[in-house]
Short mmCIF file of C-alpha atoms in Angstrom, two decimals:
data_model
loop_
_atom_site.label_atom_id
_atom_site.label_comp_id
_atom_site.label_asym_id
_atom_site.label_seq_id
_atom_site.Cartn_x
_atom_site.Cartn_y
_atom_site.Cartn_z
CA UNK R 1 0.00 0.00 0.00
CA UNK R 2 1.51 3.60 -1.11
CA UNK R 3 1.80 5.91 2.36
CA UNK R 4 -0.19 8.90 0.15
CA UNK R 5 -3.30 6.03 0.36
CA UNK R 6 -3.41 6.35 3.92
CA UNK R 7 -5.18 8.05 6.37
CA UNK R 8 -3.51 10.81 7.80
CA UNK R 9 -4.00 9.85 11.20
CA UNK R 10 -1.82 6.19 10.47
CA UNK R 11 0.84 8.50 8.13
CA UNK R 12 1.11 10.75 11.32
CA UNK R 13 1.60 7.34 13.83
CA UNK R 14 4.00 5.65 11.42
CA UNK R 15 5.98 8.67 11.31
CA UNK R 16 5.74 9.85 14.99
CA UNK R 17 7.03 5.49 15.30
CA UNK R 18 10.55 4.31 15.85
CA UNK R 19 10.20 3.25 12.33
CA UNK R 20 12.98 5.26 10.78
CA UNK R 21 10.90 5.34 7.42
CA UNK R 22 8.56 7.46 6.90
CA UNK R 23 10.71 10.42 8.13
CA UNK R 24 12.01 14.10 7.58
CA UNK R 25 12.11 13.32 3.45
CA UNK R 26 8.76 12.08 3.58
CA UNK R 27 7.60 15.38 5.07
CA UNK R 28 9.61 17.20 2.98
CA UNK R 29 7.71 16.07 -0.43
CA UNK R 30 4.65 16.27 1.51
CA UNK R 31 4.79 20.03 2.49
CA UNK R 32 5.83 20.53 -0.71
CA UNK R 33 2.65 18.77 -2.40
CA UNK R 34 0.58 20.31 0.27
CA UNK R 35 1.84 23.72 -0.95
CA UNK R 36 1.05 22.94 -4.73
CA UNK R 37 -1.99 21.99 -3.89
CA UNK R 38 -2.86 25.50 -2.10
CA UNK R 39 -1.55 27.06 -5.61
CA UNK R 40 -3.92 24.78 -7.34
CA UNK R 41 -6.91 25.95 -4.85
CA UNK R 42 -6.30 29.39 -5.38
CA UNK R 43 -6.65 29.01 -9.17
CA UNK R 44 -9.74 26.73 -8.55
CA UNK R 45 -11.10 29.82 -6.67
CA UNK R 46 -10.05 32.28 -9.70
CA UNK R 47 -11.42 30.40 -12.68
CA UNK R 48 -14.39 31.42 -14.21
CA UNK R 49 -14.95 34.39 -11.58
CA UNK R 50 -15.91 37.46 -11.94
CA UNK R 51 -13.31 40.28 -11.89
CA UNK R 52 -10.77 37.92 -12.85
CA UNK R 53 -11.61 37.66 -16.83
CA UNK R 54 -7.95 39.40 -17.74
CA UNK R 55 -6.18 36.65 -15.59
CA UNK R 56 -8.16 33.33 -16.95
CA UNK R 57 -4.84 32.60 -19.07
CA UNK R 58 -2.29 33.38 -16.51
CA UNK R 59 -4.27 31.09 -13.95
CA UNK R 60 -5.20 28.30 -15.85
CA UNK R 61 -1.10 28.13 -16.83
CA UNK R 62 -0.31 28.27 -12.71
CA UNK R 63 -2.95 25.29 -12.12
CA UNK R 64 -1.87 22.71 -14.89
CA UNK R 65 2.02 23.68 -13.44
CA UNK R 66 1.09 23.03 -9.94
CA UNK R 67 -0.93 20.02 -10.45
CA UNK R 68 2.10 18.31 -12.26
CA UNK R 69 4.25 19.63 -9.45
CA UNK R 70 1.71 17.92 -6.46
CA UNK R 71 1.64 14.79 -8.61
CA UNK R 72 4.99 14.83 -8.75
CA UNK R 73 6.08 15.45 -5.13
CA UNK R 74 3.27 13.26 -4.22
CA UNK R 75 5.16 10.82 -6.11
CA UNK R 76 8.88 11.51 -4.69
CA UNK R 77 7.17 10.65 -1.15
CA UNK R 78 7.18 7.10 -2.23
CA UNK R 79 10.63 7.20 -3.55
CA UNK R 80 11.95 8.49 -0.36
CA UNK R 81 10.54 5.69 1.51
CA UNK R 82 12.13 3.47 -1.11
CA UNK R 83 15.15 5.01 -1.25
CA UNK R 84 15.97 4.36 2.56
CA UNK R 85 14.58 0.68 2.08
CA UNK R 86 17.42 0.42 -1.05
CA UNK R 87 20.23 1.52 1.92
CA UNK R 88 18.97 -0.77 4.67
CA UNK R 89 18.92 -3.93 2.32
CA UNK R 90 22.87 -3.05 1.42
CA UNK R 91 23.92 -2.41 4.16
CA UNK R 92 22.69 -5.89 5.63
CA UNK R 93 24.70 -7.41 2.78
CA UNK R 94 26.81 -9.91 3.75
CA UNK R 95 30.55 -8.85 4.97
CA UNK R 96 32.53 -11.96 5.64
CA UNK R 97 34.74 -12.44 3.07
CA UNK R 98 36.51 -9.65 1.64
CA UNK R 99 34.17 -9.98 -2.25
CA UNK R 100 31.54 -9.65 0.07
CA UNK R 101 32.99 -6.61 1.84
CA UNK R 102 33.86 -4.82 -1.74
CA UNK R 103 30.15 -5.49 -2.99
CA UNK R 104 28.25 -4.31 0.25
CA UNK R 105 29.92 -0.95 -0.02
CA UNK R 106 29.51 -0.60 -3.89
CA UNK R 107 25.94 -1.34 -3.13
CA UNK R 108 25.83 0.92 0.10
CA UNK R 109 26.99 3.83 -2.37
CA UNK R 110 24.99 3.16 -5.45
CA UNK R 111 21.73 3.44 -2.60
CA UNK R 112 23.55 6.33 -0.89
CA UNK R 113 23.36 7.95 -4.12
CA UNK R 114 19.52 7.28 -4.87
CA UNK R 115 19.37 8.77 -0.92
CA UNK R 116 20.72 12.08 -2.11
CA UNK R 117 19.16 12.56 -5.25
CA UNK R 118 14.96 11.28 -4.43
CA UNK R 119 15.44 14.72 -1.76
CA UNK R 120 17.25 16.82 -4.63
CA UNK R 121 14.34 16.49 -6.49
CA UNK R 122 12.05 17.36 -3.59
CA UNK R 123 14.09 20.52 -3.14
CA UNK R 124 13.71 21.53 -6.74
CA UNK R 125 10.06 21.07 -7.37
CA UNK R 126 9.55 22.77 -3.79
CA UNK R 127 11.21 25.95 -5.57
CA UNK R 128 9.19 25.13 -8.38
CA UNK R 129 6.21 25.37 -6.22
CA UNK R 130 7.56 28.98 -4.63
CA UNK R 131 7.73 30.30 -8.05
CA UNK R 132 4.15 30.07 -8.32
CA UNK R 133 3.01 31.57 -5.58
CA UNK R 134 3.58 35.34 -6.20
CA UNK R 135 1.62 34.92 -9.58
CA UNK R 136 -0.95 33.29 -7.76
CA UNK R 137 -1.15 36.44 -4.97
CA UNK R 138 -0.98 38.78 -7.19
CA UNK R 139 -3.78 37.63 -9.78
CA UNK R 140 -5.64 34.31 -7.70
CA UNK R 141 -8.82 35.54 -6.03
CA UNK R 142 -8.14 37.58 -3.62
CA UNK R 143 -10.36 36.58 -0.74
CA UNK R 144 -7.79 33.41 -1.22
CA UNK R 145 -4.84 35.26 -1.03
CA UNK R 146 -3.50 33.89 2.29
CA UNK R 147 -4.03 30.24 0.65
CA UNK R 148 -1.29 31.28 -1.26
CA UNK R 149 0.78 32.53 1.51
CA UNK R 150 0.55 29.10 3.51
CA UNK R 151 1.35 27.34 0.07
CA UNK R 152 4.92 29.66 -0.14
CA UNK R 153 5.54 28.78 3.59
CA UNK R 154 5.05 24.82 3.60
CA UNK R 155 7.29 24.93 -0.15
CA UNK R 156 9.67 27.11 1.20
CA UNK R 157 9.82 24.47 4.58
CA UNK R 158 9.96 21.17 2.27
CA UNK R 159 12.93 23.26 0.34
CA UNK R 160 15.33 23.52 3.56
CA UNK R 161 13.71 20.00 4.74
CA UNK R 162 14.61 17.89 1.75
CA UNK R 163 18.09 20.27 1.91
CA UNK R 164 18.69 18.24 5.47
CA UNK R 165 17.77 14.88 4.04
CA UNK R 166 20.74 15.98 0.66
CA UNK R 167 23.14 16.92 3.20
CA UNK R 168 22.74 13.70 5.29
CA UNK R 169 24.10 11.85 2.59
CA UNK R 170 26.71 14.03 1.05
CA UNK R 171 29.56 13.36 3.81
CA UNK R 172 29.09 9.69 3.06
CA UNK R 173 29.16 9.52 -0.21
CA UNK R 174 32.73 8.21 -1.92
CA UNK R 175 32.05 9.74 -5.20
CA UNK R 176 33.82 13.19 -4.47
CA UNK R 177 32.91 14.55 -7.58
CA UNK R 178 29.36 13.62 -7.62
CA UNK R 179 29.01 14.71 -4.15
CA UNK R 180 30.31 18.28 -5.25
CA UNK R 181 27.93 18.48 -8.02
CA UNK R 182 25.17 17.76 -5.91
CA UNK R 183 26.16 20.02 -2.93
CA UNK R 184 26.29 22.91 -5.79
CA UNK R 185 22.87 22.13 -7.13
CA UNK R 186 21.87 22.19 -3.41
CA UNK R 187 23.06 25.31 -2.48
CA UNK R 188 21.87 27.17 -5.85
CA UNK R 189 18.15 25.80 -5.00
CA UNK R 190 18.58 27.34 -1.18
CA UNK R 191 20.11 30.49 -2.67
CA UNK R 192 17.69 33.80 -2.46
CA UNK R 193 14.46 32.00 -0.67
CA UNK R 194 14.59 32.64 3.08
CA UNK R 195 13.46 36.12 1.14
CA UNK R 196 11.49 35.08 -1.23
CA UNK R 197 9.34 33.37 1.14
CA UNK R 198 9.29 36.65 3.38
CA UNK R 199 8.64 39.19 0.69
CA UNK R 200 5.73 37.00 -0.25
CA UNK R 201 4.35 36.82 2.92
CA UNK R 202 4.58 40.55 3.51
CA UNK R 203 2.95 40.87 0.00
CA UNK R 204 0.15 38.66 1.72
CA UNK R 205 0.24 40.44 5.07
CA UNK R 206 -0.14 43.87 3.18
CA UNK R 207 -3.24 41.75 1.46
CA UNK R 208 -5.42 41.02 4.65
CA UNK S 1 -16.07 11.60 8.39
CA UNK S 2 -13.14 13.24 9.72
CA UNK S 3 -10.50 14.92 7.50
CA UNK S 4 -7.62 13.14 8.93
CA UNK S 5 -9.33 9.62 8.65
CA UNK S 6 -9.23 10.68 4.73
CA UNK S 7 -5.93 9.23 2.46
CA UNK S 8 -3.49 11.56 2.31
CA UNK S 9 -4.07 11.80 -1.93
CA UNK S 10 -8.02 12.46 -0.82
CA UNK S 11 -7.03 15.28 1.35
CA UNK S 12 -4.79 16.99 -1.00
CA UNK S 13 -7.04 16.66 -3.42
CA UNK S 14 -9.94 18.43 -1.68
CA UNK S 15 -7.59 20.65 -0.70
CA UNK S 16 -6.81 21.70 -4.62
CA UNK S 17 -10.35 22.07 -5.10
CA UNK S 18 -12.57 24.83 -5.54
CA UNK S 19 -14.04 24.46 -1.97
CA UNK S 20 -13.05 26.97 0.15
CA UNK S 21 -12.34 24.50 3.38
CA UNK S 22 -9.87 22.46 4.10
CA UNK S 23 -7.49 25.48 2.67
CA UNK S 24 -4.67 27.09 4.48
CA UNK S 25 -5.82 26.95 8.25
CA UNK S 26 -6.06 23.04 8.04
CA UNK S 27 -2.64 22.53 6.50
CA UNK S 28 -1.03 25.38 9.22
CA UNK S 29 -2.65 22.88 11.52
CA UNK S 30 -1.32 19.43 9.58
CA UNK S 31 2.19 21.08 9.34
CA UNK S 32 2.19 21.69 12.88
CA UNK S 33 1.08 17.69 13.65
CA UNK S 34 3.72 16.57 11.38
CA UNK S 35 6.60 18.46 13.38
CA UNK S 36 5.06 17.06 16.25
CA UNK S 37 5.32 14.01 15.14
CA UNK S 38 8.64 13.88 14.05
CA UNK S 39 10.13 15.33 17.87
CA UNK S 40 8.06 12.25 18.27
CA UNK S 41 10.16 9.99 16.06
CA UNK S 42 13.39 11.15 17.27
CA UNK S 43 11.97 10.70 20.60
CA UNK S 44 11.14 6.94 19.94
CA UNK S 45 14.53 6.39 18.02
CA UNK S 46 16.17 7.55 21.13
CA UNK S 47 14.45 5.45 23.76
CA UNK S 48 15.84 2.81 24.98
CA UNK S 49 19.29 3.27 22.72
CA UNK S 50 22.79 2.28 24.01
CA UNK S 51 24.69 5.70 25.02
CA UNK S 52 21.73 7.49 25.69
CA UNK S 53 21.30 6.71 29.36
CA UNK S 54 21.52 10.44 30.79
CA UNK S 55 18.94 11.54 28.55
CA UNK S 56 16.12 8.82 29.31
CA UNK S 57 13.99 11.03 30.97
CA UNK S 58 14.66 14.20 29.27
CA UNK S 59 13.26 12.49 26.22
CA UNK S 60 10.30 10.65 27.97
CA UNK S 61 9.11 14.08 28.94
CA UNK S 62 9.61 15.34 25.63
CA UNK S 63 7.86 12.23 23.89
CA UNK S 64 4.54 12.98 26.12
CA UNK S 65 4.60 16.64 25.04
CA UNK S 66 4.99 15.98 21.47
CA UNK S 67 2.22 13.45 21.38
CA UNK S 68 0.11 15.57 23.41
CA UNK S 69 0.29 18.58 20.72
CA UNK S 70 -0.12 15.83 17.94
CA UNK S 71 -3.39 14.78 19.20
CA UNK S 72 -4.04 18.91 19.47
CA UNK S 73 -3.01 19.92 16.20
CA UNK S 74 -4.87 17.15 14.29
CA UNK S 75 -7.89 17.85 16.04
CA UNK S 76 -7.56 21.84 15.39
CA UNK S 77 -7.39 20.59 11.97
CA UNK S 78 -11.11 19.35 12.10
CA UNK S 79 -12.04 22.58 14.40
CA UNK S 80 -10.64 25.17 11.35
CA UNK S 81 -12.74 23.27 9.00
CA UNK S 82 -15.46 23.88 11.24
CA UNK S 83 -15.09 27.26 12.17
CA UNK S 84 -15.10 28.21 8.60
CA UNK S 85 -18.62 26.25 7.93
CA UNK S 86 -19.70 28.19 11.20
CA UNK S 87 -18.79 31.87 9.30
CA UNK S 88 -20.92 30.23 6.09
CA UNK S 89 -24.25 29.51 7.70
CA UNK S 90 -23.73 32.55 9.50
CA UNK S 91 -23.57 34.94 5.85
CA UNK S 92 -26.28 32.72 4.71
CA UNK S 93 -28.53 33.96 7.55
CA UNK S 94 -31.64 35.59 6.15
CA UNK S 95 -31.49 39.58 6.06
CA UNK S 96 -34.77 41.08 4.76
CA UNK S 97 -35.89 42.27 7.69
CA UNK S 98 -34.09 44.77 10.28
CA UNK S 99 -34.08 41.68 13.06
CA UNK S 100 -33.22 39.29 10.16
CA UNK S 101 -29.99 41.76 9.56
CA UNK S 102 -29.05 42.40 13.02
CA UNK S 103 -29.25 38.78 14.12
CA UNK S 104 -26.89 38.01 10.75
CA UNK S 105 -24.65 40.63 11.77
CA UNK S 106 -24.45 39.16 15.20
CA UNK S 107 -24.33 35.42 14.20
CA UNK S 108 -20.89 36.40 11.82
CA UNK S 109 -19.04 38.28 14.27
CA UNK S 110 -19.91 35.47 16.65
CA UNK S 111 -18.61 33.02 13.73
CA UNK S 112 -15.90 35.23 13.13
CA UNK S 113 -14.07 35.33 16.46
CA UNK S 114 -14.01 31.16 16.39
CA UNK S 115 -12.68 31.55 12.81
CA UNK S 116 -10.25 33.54 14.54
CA UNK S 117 -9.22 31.68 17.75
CA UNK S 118 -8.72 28.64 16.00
CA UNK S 119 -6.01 29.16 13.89
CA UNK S 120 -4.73 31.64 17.02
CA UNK S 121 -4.83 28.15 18.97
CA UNK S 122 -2.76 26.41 16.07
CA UNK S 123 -0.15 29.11 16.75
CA UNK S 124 -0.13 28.44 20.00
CA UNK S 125 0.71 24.88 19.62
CA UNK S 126 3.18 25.13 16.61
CA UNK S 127 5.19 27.43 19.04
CA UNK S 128 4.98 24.99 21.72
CA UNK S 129 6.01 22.09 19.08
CA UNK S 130 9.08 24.33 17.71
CA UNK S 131 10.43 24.66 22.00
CA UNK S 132 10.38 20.64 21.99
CA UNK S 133 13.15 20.73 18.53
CA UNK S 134 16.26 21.76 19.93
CA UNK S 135 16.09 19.60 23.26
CA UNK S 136 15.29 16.64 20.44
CA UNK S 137 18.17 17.93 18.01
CA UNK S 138 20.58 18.33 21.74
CA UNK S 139 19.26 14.77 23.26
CA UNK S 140 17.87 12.67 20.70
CA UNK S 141 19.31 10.41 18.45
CA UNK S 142 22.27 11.48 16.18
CA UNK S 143 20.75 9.65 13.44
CA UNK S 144 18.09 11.34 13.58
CA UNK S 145 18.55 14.97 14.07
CA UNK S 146 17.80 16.02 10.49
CA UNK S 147 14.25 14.93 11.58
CA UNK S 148 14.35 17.46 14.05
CA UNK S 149 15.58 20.04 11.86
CA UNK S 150 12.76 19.16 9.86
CA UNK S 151 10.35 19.26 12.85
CA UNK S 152 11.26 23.22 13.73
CA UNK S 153 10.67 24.31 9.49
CA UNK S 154 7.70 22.30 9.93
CA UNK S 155 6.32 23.93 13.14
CA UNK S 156 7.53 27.47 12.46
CA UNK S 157 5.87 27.35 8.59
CA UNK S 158 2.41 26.20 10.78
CA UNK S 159 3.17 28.92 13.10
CA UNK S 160 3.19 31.92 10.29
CA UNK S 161 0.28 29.89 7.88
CA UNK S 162 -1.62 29.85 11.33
CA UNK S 163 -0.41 33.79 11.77
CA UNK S 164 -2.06 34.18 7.94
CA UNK S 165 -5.34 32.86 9.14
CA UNK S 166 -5.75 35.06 12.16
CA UNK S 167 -5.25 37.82 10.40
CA UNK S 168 -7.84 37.58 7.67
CA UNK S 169 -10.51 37.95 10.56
CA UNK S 170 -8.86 40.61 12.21
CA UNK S 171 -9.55 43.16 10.38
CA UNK S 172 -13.70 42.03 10.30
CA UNK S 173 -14.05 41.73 13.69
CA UNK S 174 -16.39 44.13 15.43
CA UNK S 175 -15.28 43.76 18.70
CA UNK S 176 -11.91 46.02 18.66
CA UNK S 177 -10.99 44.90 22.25
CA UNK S 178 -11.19 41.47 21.40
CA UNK S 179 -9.35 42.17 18.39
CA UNK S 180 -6.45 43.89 19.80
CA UNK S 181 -6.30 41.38 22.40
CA UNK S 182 -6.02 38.65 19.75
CA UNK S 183 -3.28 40.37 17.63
CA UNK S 184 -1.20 41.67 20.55
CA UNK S 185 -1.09 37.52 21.73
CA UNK S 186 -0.45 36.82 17.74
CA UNK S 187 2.39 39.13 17.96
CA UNK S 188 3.70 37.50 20.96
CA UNK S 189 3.82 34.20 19.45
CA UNK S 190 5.58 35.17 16.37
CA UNK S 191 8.18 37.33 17.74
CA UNK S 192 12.02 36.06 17.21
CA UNK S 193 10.60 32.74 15.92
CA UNK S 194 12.47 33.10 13.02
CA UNK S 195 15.50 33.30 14.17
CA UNK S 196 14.84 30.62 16.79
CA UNK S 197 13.72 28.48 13.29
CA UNK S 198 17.44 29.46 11.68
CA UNK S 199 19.64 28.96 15.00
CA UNK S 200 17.82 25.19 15.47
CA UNK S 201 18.26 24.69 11.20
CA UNK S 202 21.95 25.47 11.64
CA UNK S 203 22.96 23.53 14.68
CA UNK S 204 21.51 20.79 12.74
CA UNK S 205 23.33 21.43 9.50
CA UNK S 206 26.57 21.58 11.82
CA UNK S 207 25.34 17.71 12.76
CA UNK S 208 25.30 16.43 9.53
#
């Protein structure tokens, strides 16, 4: 059974568990898909009303962008869980002779890898999502506007969460060069949006 | 049936919908359950654990607080979904006559000051969940204090969405004695929560 099939109540007790699966990536992708899907509600709220006719365009872009982005990080919730599984099963590889020892740690870093890269692509739909939620201020429905300032708050939040989950991994991984490319991406994603997410909610604040 | 009794993939997608509730007061309260239940997580990852004797009690205490504002938040979830149905079948009141009008205007204001202490209520508890994440970065598990991190950006984003939601009513509210009370403990709440968010995200980052 997927986790995003569950009730919330069980998702909540299997995380709050000494399970170490779900965890912080999990709730990473799903503030991230719970901020897209804020995006998409403003839009909802915007299309086909009254006083909006100049913005019909604009909005009906934002929605189909933020519904791929929710399916998406909807998605990447399952391939966290997955990708933890893939590093528990290597590393209880066997390690007794030394072919053994050599394949467990080839297959510890191939999963390590999968472990960095499932919450680098949590991080950059979660900017994804922030880049819609000015538009969606500015021209959603206004009596939703503070929809869209919760939806820049949780992205912005799954951003620096799935950042914790990248950096986990990084000081692990083997691969020096890979590691360096990631820790770039990472750091280009995080650049600029502590800001971002304040000058939109001061936009929103100005709003109420 | 309850929200959080719905799969996660129902939720978000009533959330995405043109329905005006669940919207950003029931995911201010969700984000605040999910930090709880991670300081949960790390609590349960800690108990019990070889070399973390000292801190046995420390973290039983925290455990019971964290599972006590879980069981809050998700049901302030339900009560902010409520609230706003309250404020509806208030407006739809009828108003022809001068009674009719007066006993409208009364019914909203009534409606509105739930719709307000609700997500005032959901502050109240994110804060309270973000003062359980650095004694559960500090104690906890080393494995597991990413989770943590990801418990404070969780609480502190339900914190300001809750903040959003308080203020919409604010500025409706008839009663300016019970609105200045509201936004002087609103102000309260937020203040140096920020930098109480960064200071817990970088002691973390200087764990990984």
């Amino acid at each position: 059974m997927k986790l995003t099939d569950k009730p919330i109540t069980n998702f909540l007790d299997e995380l709050a568990s000494n399970a170490p699966a779900p965890g912080g990536g999990s709730v990473a992708s799903l503030g991230g898909a719970l901020g897209a899907a804020l995006v998409s509600m403003v839009c909802n709220l915007t299309l086909g009303k009254k006083g909006y006719e100049d913005v019909q365009g604009d909005i009906e872009d934002l929605l189909v962008q933020a519904e791929a982005l929710r399916a998406e990080l909807t998605g990447l919730l399952e391939e966290d869980v997955k990708a933890y599984t893939g590093y528990s099963v290597a590393a209880k590889l066997p390690r007794t002779t030394d072919e053994e020892k050599a394949a467990r740690a080839e297959a510890m870093q191939a999963a390590l890898q999968v472990a960095t890269d499932v919450p680098l692509q949590i991080a950059e739909a979660a900017v994804k999502v922030m880049d819609l939620c000015m538009p969606a201020a500015e021209k959603g429905n206004k009596w939703a506007v503070s929809d869209a300032g919760v939806a820049v708050l949780m992205a912005e939040a799954a951003l620096r969460s799935a950042a914790l989950n990248v950096l986990i991994n990084l000081g692990s991984l083997k691969d020096l060069e890979f590691a360096a490319e990631r820790r770039a991406r990472l750091e280009s994603l995080l650049a600029g949006k502590g800001v971002m997410r304040d000058e939109i909610y001061d936009y929103v604040v100005s709003k109420l």
